[in-house]
CSV table of N, CA and C in Angstrom, one decimal:
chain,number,residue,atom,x,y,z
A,1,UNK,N,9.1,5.4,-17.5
A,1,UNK,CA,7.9,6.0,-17.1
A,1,UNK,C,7.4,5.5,-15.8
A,2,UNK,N,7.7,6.3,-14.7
A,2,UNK,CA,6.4,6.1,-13.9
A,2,UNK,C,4.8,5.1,-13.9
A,3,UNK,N,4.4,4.4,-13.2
A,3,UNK,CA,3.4,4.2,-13.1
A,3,UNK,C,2.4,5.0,-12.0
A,4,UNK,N,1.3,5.2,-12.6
A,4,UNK,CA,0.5,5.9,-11.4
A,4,UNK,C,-0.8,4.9,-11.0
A,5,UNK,N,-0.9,5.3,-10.1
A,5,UNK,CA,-2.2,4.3,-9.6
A,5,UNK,C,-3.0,4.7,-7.9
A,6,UNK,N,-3.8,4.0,-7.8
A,6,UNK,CA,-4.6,4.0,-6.5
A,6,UNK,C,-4.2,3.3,-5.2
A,7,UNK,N,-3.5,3.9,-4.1
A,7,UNK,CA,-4.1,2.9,-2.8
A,7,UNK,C,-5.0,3.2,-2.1
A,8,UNK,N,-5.6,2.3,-1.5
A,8,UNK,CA,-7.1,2.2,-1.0
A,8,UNK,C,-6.1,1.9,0.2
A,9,UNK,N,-6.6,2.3,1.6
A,9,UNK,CA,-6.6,2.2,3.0
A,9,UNK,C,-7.5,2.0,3.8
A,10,UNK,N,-7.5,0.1,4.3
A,10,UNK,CA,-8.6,-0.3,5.0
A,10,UNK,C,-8.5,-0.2,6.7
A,11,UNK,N,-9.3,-0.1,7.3
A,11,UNK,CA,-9.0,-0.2,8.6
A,11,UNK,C,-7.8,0.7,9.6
A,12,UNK,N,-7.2,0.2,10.5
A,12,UNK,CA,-6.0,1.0,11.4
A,12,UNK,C,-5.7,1.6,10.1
A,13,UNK,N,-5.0,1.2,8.8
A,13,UNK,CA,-4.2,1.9,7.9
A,13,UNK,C,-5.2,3.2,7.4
A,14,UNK,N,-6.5,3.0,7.4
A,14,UNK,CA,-7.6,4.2,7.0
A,14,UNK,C,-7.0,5.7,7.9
A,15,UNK,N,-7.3,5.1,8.8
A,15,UNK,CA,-7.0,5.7,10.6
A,15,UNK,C,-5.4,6.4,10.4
A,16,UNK,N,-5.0,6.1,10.2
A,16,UNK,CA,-3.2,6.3,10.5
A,16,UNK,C,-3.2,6.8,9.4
A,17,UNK,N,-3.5,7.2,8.2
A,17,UNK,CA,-3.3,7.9,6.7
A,17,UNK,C,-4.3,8.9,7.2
A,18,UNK,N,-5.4,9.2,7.5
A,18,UNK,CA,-6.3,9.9,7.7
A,18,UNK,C,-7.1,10.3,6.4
A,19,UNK,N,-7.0,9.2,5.1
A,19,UNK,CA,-7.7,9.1,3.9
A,19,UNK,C,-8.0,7.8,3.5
A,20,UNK,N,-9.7,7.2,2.9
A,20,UNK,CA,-9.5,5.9,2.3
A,20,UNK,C,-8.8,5.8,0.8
A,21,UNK,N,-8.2,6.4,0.9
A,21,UNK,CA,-7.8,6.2,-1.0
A,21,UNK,C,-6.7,7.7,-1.2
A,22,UNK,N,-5.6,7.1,-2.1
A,22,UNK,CA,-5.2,8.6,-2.5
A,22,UNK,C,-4.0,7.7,-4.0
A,23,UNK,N,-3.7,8.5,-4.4
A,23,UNK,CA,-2.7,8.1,-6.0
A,23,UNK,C,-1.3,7.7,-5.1
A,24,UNK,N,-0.6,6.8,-6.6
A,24,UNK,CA,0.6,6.9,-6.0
A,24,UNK,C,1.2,7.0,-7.2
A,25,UNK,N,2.5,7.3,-7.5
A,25,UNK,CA,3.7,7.3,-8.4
A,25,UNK,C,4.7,7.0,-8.1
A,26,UNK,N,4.9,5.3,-8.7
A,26,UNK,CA,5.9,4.6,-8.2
A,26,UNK,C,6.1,3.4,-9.1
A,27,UNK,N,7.2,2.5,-9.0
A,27,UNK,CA,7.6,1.5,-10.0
A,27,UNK,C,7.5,0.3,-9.6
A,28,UNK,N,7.3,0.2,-8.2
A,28,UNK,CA,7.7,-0.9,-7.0
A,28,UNK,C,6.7,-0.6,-5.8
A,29,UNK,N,6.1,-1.6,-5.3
A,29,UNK,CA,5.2,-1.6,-4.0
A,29,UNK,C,6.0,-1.1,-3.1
A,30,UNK,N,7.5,-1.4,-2.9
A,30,UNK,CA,8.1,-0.5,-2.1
A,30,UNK,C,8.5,1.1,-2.1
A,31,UNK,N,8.5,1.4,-3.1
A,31,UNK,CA,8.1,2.9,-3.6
A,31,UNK,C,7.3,3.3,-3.1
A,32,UNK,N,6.1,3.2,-3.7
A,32,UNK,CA,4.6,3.7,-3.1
A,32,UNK,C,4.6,3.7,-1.6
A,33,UNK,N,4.9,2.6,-0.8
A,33,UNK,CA,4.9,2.2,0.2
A,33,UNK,C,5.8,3.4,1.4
A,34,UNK,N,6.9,3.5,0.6
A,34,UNK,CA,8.1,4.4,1.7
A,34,UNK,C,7.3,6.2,0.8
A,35,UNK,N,6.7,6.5,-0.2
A,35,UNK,CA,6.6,7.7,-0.4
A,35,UNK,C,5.1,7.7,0.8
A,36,UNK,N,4.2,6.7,0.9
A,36,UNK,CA,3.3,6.9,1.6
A,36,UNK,C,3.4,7.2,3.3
A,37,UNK,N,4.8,6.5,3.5
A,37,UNK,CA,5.1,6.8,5.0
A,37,UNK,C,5.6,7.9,4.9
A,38,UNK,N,5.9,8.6,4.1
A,38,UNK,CA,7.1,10.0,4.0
A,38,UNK,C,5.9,11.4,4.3
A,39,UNK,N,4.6,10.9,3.5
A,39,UNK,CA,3.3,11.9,3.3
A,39,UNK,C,3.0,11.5,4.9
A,40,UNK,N,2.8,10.4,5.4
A,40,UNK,CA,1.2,9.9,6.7
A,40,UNK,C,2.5,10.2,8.0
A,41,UNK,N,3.2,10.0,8.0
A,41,UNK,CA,4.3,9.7,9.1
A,41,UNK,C,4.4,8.4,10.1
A,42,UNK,N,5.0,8.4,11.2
A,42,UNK,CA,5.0,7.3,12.1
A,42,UNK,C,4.0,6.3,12.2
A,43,UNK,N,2.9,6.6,12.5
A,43,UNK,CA,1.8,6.1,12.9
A,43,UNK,C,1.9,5.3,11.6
A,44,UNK,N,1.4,5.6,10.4
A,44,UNK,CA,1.3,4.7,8.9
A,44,UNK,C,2.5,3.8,9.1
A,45,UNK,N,3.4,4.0,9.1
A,45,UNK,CA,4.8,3.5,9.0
A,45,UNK,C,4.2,2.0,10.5
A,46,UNK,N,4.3,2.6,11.6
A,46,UNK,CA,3.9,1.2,12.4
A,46,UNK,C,2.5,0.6,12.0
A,47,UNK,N,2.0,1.0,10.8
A,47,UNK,CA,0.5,0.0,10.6
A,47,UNK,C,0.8,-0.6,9.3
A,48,UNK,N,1.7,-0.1,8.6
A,48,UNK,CA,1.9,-0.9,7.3
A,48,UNK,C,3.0,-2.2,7.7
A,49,UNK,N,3.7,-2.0,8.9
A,49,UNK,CA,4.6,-3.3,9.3
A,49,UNK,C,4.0,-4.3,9.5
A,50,UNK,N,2.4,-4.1,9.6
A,50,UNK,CA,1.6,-5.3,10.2
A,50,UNK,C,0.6,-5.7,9.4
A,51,UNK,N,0.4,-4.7,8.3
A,51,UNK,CA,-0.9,-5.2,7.5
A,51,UNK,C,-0.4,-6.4,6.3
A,52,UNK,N,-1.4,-6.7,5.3
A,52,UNK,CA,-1.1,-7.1,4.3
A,52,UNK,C,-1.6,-6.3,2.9
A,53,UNK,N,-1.5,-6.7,1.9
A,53,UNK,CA,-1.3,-5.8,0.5
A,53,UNK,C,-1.7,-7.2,-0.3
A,54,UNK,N,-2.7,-6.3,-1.5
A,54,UNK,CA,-3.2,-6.9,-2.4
A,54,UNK,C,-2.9,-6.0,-3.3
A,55,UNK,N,-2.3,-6.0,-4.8
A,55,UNK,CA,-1.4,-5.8,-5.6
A,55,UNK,C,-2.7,-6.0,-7.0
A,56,UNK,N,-3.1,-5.3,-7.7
A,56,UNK,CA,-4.3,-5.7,-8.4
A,56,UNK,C,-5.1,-6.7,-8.4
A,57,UNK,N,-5.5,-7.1,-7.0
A,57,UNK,CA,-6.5,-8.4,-6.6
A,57,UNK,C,-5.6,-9.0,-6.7
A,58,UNK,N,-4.1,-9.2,-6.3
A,58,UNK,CA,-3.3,-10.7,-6.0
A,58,UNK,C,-2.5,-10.5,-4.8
A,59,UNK,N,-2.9,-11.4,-4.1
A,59,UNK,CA,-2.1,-11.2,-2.7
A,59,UNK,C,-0.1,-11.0,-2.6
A,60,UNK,N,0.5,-10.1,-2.1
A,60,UNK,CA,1.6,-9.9,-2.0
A,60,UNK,C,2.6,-10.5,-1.6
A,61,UNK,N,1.5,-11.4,-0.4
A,61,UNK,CA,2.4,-12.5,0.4
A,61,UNK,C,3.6,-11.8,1.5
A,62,UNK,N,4.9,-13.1,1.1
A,62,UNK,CA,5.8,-12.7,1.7
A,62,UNK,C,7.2,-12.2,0.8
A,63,UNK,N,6.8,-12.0,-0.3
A,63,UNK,CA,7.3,-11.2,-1.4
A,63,UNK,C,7.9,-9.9,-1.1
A,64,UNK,N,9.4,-9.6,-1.4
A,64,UNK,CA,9.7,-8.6,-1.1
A,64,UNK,C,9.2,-7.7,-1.7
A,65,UNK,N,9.0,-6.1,-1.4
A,65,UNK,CA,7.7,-5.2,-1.7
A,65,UNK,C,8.9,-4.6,-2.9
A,66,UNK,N,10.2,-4.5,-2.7
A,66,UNK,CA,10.8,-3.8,-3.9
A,66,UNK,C,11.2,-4.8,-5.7
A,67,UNK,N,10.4,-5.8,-5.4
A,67,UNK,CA,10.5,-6.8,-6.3
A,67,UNK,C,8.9,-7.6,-7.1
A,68,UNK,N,7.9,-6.0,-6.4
A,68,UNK,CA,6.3,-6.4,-6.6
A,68,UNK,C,6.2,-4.6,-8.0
A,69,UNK,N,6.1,-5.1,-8.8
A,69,UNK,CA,5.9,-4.3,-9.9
A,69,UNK,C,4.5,-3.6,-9.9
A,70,UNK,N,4.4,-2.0,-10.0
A,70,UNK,CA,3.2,-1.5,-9.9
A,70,UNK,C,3.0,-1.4,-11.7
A,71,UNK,N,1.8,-1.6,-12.0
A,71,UNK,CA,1.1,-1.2,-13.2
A,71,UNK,C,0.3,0.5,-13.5
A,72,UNK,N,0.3,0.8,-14.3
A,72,UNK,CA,-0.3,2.1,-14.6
A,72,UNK,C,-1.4,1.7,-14.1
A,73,UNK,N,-2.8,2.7,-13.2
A,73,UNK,CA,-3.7,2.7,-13.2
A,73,UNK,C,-4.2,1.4,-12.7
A,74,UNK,N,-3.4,0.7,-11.7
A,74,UNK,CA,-3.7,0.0,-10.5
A,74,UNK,C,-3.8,0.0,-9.5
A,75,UNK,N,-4.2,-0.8,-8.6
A,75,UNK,CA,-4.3,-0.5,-7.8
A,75,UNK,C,-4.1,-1.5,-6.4
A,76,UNK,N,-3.5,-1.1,-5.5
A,76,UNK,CA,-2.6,-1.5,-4.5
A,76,UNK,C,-3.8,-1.3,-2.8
A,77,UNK,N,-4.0,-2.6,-2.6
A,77,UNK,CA,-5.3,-2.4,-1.4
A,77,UNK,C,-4.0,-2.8,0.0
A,78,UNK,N,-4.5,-2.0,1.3
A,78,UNK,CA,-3.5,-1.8,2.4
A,78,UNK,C,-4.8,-2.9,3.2
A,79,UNK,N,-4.4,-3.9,3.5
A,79,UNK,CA,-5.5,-4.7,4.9
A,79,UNK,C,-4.8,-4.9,6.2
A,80,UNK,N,-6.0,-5.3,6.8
A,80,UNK,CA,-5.3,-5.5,8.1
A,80,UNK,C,-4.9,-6.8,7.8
A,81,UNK,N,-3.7,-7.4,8.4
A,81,UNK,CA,-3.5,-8.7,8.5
A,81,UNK,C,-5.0,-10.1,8.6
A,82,UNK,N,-4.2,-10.8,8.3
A,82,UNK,CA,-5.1,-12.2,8.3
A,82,UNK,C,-4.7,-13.1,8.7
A,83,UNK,N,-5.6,-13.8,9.3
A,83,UNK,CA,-5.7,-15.1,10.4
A,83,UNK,C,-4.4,-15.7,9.6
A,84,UNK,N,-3.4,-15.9,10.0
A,84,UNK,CA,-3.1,-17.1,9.0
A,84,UNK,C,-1.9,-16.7,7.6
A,85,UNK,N,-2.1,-16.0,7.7
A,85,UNK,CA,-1.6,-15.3,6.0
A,85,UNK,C,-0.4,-14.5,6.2
């Protein structure tokens, strides 16, 4: 079964999606992640190379995105990078 859930789009990634929020259906942050560049196009695709991701309020890190498990009815926040992080 699929999981479905929320990404929230802060910042350049708001801008380059041209929505703050929309669903996703996916198994893997990398799922969501390549079906969301497939929907926004180029532009998303060069702002998600740079941002960071919060995975139900836990930071993503440097975690590969096809090895970050999505939960039903969670939710997946797109930031701009951080000082440091």
């Amino acid at each position: 079964m699929t999981a479905n859930g929320t990404i929230r789009y802060w910042a350049a990634a708001k801008a380059a999606a041209g929505t703050a929020e929309e669903t996703y259906a996916a198994d893997t942050l990398a799922e969501a992640l390549a079906a969301a560049r497939g929907r926004h196009g180029e532009e998303l695709a060069r702002v998600l190379a740079r941002c960071s991701f919060l995975v139900d309020g836990r930071a993503v890190g440097a975690r590969d995105h096809a090895g970050v498990a999505l939960a039903d009815g969670g939710t997946v926040e797109v930031l701009p990078p951080f000082a440091g992080g």
